[in-house]
Short mmCIF file of C-alpha atoms in Angstrom, two decimals:
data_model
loop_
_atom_site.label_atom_id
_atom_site.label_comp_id
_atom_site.label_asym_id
_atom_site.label_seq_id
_atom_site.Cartn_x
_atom_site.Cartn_y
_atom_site.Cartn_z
CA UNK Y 149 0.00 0.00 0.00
CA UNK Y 150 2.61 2.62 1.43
CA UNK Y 151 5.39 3.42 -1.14
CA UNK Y 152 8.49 5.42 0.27
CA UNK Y 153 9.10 6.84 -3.06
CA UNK Y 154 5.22 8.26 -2.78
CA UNK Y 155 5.55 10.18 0.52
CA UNK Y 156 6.20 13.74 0.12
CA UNK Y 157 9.18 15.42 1.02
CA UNK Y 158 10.16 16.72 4.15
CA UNK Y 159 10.99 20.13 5.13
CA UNK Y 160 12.10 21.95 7.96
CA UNK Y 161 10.38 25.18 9.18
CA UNK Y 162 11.73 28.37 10.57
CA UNK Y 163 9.40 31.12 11.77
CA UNK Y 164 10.51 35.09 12.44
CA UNK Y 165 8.69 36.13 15.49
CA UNK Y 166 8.76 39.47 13.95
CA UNK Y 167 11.25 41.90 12.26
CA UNK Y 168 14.11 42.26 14.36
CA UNK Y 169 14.48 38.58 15.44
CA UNK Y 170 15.97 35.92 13.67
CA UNK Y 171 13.95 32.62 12.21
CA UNK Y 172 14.31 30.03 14.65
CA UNK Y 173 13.16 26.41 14.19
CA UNK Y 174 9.85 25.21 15.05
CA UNK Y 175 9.35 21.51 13.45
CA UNK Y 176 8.64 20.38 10.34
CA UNK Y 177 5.41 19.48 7.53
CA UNK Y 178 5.47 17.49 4.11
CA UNK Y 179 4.87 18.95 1.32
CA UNK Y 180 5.49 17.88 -2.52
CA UNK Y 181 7.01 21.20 -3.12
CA UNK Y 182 7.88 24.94 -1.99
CA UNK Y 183 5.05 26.61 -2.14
CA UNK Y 184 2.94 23.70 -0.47
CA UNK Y 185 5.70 23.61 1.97
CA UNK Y 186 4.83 27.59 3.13
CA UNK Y 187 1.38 26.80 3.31
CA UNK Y 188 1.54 23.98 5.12
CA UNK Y 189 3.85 25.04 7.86
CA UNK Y 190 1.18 28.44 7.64
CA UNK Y 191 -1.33 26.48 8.97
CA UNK Y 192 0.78 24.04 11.46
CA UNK Y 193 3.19 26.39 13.08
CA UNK Y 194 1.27 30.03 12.94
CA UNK Y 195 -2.16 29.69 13.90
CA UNK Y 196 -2.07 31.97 16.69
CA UNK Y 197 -0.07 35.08 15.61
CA UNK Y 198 3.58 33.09 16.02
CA UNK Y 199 5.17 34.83 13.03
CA UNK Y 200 5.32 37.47 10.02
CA UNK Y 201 7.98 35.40 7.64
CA UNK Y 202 8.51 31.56 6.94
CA UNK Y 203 11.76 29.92 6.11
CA UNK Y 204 10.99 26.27 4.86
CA UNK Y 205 14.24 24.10 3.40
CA UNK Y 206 14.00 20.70 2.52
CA UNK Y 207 15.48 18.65 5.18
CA UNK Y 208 17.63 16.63 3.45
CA UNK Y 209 19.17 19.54 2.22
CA UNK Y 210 20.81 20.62 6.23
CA UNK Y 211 24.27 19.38 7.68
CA UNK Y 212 24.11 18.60 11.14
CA UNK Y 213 27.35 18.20 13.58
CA UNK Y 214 27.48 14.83 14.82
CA UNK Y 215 26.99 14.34 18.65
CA UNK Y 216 29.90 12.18 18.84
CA UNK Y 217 31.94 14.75 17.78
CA UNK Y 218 30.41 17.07 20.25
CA UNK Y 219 33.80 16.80 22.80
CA UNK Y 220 35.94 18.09 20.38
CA UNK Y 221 33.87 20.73 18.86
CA UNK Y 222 32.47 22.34 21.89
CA UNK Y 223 34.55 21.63 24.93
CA UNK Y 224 37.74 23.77 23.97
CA UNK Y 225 35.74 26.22 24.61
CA UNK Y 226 34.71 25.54 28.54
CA UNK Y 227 38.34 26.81 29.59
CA UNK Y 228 38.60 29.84 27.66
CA UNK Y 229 36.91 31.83 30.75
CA UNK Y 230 39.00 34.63 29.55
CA UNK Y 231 37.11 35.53 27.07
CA UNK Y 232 34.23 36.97 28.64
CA UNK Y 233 34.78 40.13 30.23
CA UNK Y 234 33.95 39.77 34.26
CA UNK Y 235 37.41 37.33 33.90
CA UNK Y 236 39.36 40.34 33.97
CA UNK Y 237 39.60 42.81 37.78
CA UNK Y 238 38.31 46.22 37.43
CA UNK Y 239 38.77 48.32 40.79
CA UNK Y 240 35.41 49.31 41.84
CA UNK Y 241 36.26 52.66 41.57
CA UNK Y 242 37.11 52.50 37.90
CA UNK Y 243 33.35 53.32 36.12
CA UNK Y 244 31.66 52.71 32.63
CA UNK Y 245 34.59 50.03 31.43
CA UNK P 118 10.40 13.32 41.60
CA UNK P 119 9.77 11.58 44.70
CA UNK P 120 8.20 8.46 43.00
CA UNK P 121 10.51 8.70 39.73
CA UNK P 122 13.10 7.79 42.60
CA UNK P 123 12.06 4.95 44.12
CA UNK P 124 11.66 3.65 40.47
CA UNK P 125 14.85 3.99 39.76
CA UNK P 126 15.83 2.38 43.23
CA UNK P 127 13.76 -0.30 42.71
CA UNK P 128 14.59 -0.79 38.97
CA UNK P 129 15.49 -3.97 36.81
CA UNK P 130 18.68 -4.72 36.23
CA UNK P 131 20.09 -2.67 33.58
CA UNK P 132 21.21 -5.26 31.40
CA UNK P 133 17.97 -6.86 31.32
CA UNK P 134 16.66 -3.78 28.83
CA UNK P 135 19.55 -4.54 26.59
CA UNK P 136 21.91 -6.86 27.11
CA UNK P 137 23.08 -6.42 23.26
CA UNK P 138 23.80 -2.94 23.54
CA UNK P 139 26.89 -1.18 24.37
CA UNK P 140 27.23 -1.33 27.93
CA UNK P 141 29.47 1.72 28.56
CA UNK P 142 26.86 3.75 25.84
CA UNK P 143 24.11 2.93 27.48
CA UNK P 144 25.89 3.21 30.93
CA UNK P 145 26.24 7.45 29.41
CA UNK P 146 23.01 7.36 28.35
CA UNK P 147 21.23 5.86 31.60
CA UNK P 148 23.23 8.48 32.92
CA UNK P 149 22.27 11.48 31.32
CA UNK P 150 18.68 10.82 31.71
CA UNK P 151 19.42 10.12 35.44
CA UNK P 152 20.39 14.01 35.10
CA UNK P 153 17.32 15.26 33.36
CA UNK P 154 19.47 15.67 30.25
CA UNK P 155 17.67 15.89 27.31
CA UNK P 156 18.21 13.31 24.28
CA UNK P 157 18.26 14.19 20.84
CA UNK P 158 17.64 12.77 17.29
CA UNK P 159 21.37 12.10 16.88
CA UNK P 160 22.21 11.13 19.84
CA UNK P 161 22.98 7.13 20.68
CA UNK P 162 19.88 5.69 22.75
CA UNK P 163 18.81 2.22 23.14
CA UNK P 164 17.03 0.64 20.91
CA UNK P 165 14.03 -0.17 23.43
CA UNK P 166 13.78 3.40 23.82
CA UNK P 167 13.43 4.21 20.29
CA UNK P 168 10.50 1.75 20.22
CA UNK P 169 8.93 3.16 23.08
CA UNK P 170 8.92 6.52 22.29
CA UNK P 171 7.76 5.36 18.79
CA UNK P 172 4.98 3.65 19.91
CA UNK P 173 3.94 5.92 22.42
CA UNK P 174 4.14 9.38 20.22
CA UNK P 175 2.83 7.48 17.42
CA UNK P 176 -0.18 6.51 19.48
CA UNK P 177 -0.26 9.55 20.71
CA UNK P 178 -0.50 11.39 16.82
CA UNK P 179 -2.93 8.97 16.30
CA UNK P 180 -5.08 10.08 18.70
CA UNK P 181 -5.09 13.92 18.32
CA UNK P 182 -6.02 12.64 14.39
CA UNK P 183 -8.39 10.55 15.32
CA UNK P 184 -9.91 12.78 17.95
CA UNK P 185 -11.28 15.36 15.17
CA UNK P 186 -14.14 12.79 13.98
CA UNK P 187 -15.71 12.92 17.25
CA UNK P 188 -16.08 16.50 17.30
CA UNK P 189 -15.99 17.13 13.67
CA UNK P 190 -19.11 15.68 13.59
CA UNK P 191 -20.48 18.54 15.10
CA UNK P 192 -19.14 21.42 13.11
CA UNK P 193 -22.27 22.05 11.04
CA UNK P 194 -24.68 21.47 14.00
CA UNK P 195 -23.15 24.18 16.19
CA UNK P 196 -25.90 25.99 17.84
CA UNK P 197 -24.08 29.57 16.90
CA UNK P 198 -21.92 31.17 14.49
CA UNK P 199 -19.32 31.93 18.08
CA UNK P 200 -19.69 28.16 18.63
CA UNK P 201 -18.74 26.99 15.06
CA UNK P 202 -15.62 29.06 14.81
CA UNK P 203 -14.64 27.94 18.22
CA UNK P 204 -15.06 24.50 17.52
CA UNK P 205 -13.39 24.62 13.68
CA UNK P 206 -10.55 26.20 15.21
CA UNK P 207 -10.27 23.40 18.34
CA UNK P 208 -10.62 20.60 15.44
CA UNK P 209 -7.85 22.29 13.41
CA UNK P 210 -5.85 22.51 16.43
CA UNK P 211 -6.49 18.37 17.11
CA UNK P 212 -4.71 18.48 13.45
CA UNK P 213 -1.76 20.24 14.40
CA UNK P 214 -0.95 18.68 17.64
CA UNK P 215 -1.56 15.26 15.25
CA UNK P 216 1.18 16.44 12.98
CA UNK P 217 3.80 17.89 15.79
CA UNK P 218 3.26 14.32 16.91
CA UNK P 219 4.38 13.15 13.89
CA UNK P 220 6.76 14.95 13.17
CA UNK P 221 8.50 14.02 16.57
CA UNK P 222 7.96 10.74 15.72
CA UNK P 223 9.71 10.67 12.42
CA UNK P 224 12.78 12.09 13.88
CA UNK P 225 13.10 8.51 15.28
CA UNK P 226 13.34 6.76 12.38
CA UNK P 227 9.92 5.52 11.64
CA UNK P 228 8.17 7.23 7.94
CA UNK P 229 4.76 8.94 8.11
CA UNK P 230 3.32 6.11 5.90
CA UNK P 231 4.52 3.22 8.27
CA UNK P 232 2.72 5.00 11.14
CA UNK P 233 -0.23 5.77 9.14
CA UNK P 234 -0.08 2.29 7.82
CA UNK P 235 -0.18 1.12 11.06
CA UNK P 236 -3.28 2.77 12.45
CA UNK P 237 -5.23 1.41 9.50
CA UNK P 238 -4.22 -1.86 9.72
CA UNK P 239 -5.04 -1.80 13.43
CA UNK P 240 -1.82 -2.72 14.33
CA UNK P 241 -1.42 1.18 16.45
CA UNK P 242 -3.62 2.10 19.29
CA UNK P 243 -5.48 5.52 19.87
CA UNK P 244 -6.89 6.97 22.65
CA UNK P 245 -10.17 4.53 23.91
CA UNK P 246 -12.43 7.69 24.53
CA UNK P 247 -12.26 8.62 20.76
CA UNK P 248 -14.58 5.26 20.47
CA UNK P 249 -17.00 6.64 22.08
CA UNK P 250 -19.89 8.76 19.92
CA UNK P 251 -21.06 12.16 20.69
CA UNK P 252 -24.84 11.94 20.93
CA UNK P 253 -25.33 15.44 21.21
CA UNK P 254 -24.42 19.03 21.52
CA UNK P 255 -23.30 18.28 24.97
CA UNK P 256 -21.16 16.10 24.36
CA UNK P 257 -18.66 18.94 22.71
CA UNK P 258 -18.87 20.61 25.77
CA UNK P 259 -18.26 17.44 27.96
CA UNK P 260 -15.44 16.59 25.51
CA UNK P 261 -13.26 19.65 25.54
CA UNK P 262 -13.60 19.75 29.73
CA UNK P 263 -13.26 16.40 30.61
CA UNK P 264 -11.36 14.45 27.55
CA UNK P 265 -9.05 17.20 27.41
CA UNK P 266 -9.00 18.07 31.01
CA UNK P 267 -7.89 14.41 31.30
CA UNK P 268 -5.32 15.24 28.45
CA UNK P 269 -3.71 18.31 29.92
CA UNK P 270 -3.33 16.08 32.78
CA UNK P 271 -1.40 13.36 30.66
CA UNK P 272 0.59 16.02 28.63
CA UNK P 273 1.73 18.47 30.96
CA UNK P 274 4.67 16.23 32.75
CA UNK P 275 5.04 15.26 28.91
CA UNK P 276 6.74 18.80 28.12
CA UNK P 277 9.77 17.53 30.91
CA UNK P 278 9.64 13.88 29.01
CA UNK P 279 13.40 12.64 28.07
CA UNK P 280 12.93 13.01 24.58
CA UNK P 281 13.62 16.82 23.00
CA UNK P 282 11.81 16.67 20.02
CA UNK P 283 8.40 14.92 22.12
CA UNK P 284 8.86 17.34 24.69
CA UNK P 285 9.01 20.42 22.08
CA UNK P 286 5.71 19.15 20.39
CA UNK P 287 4.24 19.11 24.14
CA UNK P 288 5.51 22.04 24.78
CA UNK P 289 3.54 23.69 21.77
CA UNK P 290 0.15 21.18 22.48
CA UNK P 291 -0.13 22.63 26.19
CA UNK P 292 0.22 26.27 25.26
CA UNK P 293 -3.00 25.42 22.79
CA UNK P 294 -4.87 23.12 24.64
CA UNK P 295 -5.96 25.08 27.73
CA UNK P 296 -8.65 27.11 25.16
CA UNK P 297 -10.12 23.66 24.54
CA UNK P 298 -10.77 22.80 28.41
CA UNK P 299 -12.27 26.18 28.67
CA UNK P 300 -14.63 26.18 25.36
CA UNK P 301 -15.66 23.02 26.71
CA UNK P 302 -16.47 24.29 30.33
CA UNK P 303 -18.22 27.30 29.11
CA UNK P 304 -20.61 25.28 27.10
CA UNK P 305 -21.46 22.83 29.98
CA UNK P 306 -21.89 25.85 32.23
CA UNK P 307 -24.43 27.58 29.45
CA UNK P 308 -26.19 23.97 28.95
CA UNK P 309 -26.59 23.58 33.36
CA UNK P 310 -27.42 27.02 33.37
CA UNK P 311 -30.23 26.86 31.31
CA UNK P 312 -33.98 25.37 30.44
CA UNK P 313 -34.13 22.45 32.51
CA UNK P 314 -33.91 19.84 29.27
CA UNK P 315 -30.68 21.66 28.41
CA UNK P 316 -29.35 20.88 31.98
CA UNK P 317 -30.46 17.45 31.83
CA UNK P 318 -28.19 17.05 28.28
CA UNK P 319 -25.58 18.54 30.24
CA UNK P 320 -25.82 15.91 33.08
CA UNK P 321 -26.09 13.14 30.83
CA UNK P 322 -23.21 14.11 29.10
CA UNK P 323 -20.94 14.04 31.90
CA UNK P 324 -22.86 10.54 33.23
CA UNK P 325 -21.52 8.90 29.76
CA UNK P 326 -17.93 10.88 29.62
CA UNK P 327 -17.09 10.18 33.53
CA UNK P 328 -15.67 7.38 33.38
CA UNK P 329 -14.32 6.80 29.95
CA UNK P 330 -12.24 10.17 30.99
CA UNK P 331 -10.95 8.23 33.98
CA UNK P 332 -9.86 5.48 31.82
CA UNK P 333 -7.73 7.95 29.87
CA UNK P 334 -5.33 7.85 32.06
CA UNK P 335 -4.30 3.98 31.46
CA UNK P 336 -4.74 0.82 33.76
CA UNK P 337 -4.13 0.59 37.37
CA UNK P 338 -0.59 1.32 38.16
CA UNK P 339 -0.20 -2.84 39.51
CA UNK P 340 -1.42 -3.63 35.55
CA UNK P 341 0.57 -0.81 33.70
CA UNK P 342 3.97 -3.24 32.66
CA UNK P 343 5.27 -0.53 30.74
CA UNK P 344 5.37 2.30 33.36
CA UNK P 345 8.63 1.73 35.79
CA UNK P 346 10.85 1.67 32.54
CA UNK P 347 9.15 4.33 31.20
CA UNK P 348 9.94 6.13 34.63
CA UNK P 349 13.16 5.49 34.71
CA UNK P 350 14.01 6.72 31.16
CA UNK P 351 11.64 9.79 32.23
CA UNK P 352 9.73 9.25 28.79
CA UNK P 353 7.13 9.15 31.53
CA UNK P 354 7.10 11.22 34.66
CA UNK P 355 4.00 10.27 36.91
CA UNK P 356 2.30 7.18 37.58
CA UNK P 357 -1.20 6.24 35.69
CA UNK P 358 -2.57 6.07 38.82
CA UNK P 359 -1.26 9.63 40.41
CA UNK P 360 -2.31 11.73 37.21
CA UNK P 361 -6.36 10.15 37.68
CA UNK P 362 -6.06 11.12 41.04
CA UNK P 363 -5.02 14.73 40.10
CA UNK P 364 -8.04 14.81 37.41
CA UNK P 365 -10.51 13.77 39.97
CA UNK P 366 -9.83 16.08 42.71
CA UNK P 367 -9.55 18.75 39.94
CA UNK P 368 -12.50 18.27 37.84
CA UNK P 369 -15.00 17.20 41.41
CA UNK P 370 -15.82 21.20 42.47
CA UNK P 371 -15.55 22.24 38.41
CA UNK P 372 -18.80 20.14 38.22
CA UNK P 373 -19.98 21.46 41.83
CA UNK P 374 -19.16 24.85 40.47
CA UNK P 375 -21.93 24.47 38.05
CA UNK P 376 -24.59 22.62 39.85
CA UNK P 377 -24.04 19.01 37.90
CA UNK P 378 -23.35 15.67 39.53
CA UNK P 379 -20.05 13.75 39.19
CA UNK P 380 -21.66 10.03 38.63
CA UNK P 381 -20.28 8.39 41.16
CA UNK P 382 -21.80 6.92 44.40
CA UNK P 383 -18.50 5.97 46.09
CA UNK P 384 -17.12 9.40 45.59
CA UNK P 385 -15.98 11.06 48.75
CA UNK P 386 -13.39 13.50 49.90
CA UNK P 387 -10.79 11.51 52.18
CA UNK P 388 -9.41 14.09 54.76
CA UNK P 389 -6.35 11.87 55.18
CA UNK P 390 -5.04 11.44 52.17
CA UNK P 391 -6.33 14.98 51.04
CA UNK P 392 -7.84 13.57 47.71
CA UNK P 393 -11.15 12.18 46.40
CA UNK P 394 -12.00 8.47 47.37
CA UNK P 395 -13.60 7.37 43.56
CA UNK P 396 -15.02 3.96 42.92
CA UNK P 397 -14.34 0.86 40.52
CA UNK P 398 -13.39 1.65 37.00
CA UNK P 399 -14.70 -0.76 35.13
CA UNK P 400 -11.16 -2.02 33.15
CA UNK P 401 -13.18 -5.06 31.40
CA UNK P 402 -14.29 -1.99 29.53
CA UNK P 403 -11.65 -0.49 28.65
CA UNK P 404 -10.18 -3.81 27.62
CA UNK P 405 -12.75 -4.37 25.34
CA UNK P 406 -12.53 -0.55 23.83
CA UNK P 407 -8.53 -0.95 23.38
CA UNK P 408 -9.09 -4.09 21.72
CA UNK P 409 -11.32 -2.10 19.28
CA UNK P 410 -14.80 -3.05 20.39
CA UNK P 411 -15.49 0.50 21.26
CA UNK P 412 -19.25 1.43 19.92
CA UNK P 413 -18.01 3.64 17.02
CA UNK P 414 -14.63 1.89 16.45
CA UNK P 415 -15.08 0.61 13.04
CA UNK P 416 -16.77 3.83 11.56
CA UNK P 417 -13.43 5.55 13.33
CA UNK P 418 -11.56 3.45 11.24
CA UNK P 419 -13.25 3.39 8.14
CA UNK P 420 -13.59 7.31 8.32
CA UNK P 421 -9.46 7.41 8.61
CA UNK P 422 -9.12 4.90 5.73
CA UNK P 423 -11.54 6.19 3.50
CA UNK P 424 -10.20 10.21 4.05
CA UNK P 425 -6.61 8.56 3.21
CA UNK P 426 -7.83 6.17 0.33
CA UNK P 427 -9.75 9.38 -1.21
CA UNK P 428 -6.82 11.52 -1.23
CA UNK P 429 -4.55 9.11 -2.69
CA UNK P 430 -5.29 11.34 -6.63
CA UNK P 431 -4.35 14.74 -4.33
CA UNK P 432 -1.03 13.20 -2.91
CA UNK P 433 -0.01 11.81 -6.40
CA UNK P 434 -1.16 14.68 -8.54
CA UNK P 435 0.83 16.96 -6.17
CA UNK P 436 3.80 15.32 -6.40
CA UNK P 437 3.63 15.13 -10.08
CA UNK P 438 2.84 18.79 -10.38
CA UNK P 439 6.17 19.08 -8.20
CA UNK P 440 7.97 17.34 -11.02
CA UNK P 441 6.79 18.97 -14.07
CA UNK P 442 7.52 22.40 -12.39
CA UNK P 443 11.44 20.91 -11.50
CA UNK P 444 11.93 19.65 -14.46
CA UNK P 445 10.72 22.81 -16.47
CA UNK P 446 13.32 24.92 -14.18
CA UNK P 447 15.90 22.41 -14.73
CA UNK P 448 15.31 22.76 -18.85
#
């Protein structure tokens, strides 16, 4: 009955909160194409006043980091304290620095 | 949690679960659910919990789909214009939280198709209330405060469940579903408010959606096989038998509140345990609704199959509308 080939496409959906914000992820819809694709996550992911733009991109088209590689990629960066600024000593009566 | 703990003390041995598996990966991964971490798609998890979570988000998609026949039934019979567009935009909700579901689910592995494949063939489960039929008006009103009083109940631990991608989608169903408690609520107070035969609709609604909400929450904790592993991986975080106790002592003085009895002869308020005593559910029941001999079960089904077998032109011309347009872009 079901043939893989048959289902449509996946896509991913981003959603702007509005202007000033950036699209963040919010799931994803099938859709045999683009336009469908908008619609679709239009009436899944903003039916109560979530967004002004849509991003949809077909899934298969994003790169993810693997987790396994997650040490190496992200842990260098747990003893660099010095690069955030309340590492460094400021006398307290040293102002607007 | 208190009783999440005692599960874990009290748990099987680990390599009972999975004694093929990896034990130092699923020593990490016991580990970081032990820590309330949360697991993602890409992350290594064992295989047991990949079925589990399959076959309970799946069930759970199935359900939210299946739960718009019930009430879709009623959309042209709405006794106002404010009660149609309430109720057309609860049963478009039911659709969404149905596709978040699945969504979730797919991120495990399993295809759309196979899931929906499954629900026809009668191999998935859904929810036992949606077996029930809505005789009248009432019954929309009964449905949205009791079935998904019942459901909030279920779903809000759900947005803390182990899984991300579940706990995202629950995240998104709660912040929707408390308008469809309330719709529901407001209706049952107009109906017990008002002539005395629309009261009496309104009582006999909650006499037929009592219990069947109660069974919502699953068989007795002693019966429920799947629940301490479901604990411990925290796909689950309270008991069957804790969340039905919630629901009664919640939903008790919401029917007080509006001058309708709660049909139940054994129900009394226990000082001690500060919680409704509630009497026998009847599980032979709900056995016999789960196995599918619910009073509406096969027109559920046949609804489902038909909507999918009818659409089968839509979902093939699509896709070859999708083609011709790629291929004349390509050129």
């Amino acid at each position: 009955m079901s043939d893989p080939k048959k289902e449509w496409p996946l896509w991913e959906v981003f959603v702007r909160a509005k202007n000033g914000l950036s699209h963040k992820h919010v799931g994803s819809v099938h859709a045999a194409d683009d336009r469908m694709a908008i619609e679709a996550a239009r009436d899944t992911y903003t039916r109560r006043m979530e967004g002004v733009s849509l991003w949809v991109v077909p899934s298969a088209a994003i790169v993810a980091s693997d987790p396994a590689e997650a040490g190496p990629l992200f842990e260098p960066a747990e003893d660099k304290v010095y690069r955030h600024p309340t590492f460094y000593v400021v006398p307290d009566n040293v102002k607007h620095i | 949690m208190y009783t999440t703990e005692l599960q874990n003390q009290a748990g099987k041995p680990k390599a009972q679960v999975a004694s093929t598996e990896d034990p130092a990966l699923l020593e990490a991964f016991e580990a970081r659910v032990a820590a309330d971490e949360f697991i993602e798609p890409k992350d290594w998890m064992p295989e047991a919990y990949r079925r589990t979570l399959v076959r309970q988000i799946s069930q759970h998609a199935h359900s939210e789909i299946v739960g718009m026949l019930p009430e879709g039934n009623w959309i042209s019979r709405a006794p106002t214009l404010r009660r149609k567009a309430v109720l057309l935009a609860k049963v478009q909700d039911e659709g969404g939280h149905g596709l978040y579901l699945y969504a979730a689910a797919e991120t495990l592995g399993t295809s759309r198709d196979e899931m929906v494949e499954a629900l026809h063939s009668g191999k998935a489960k859904y929810s036992t209330i949606f077996n029930y039929p809505t005789l009248t008006w009432a019954d929309i009103g009964a449905i949205g405060w009791l079935v998904d009083g019942a459901a909030i109940m279920n779903q809000v631990p759900l947005q803390r469940t182990s899984y991300g991608p579940y706990a995202r989608a629950m995240v998104r169903v709660c912040k929707e579903e408390s308008f469809h408690q309330r719709q529901g609520y407001e209706i049952m107070m107009a109906m017990a408010s008002g002539t005395p035969e629309q009261k009496r609709m309104a009582q006999d609604a909650l006499n037929r959606w009592w219990w069947p909400s109660l069974m919502m929450f699953g068989p007795p904790d002693e019966n429920s096989p799947n629940t301490a592993q479901s604990m411990r991986w925290r796909i689950k975080r309270d008991t069957n038998d804790e969340l039905r106790q919630k629901f009664v002592d919640v939903t008790v003085p919401q029917a007080e509140a509006i001058g309708l009895t709660v049909p139940d002869p054994d129900l009394k308020w226990n000082e001690a345990k500060g919680g409704h005593d509630f009497g026998e559910i009847d599980w032979e029941e709900f056995y016999a609704v789960v196995r599918g001999e619910g009073p509406v079960a096969k027109e559920r089904m046949k609804a489902r199959i038909d909507a999918w077998n009818d659409g089968a032109w839509v979902r093939e011309a699509a896709l070859a509308h999708a083609a011709k347009r790629n291929a004349r872009a390509a050129a």
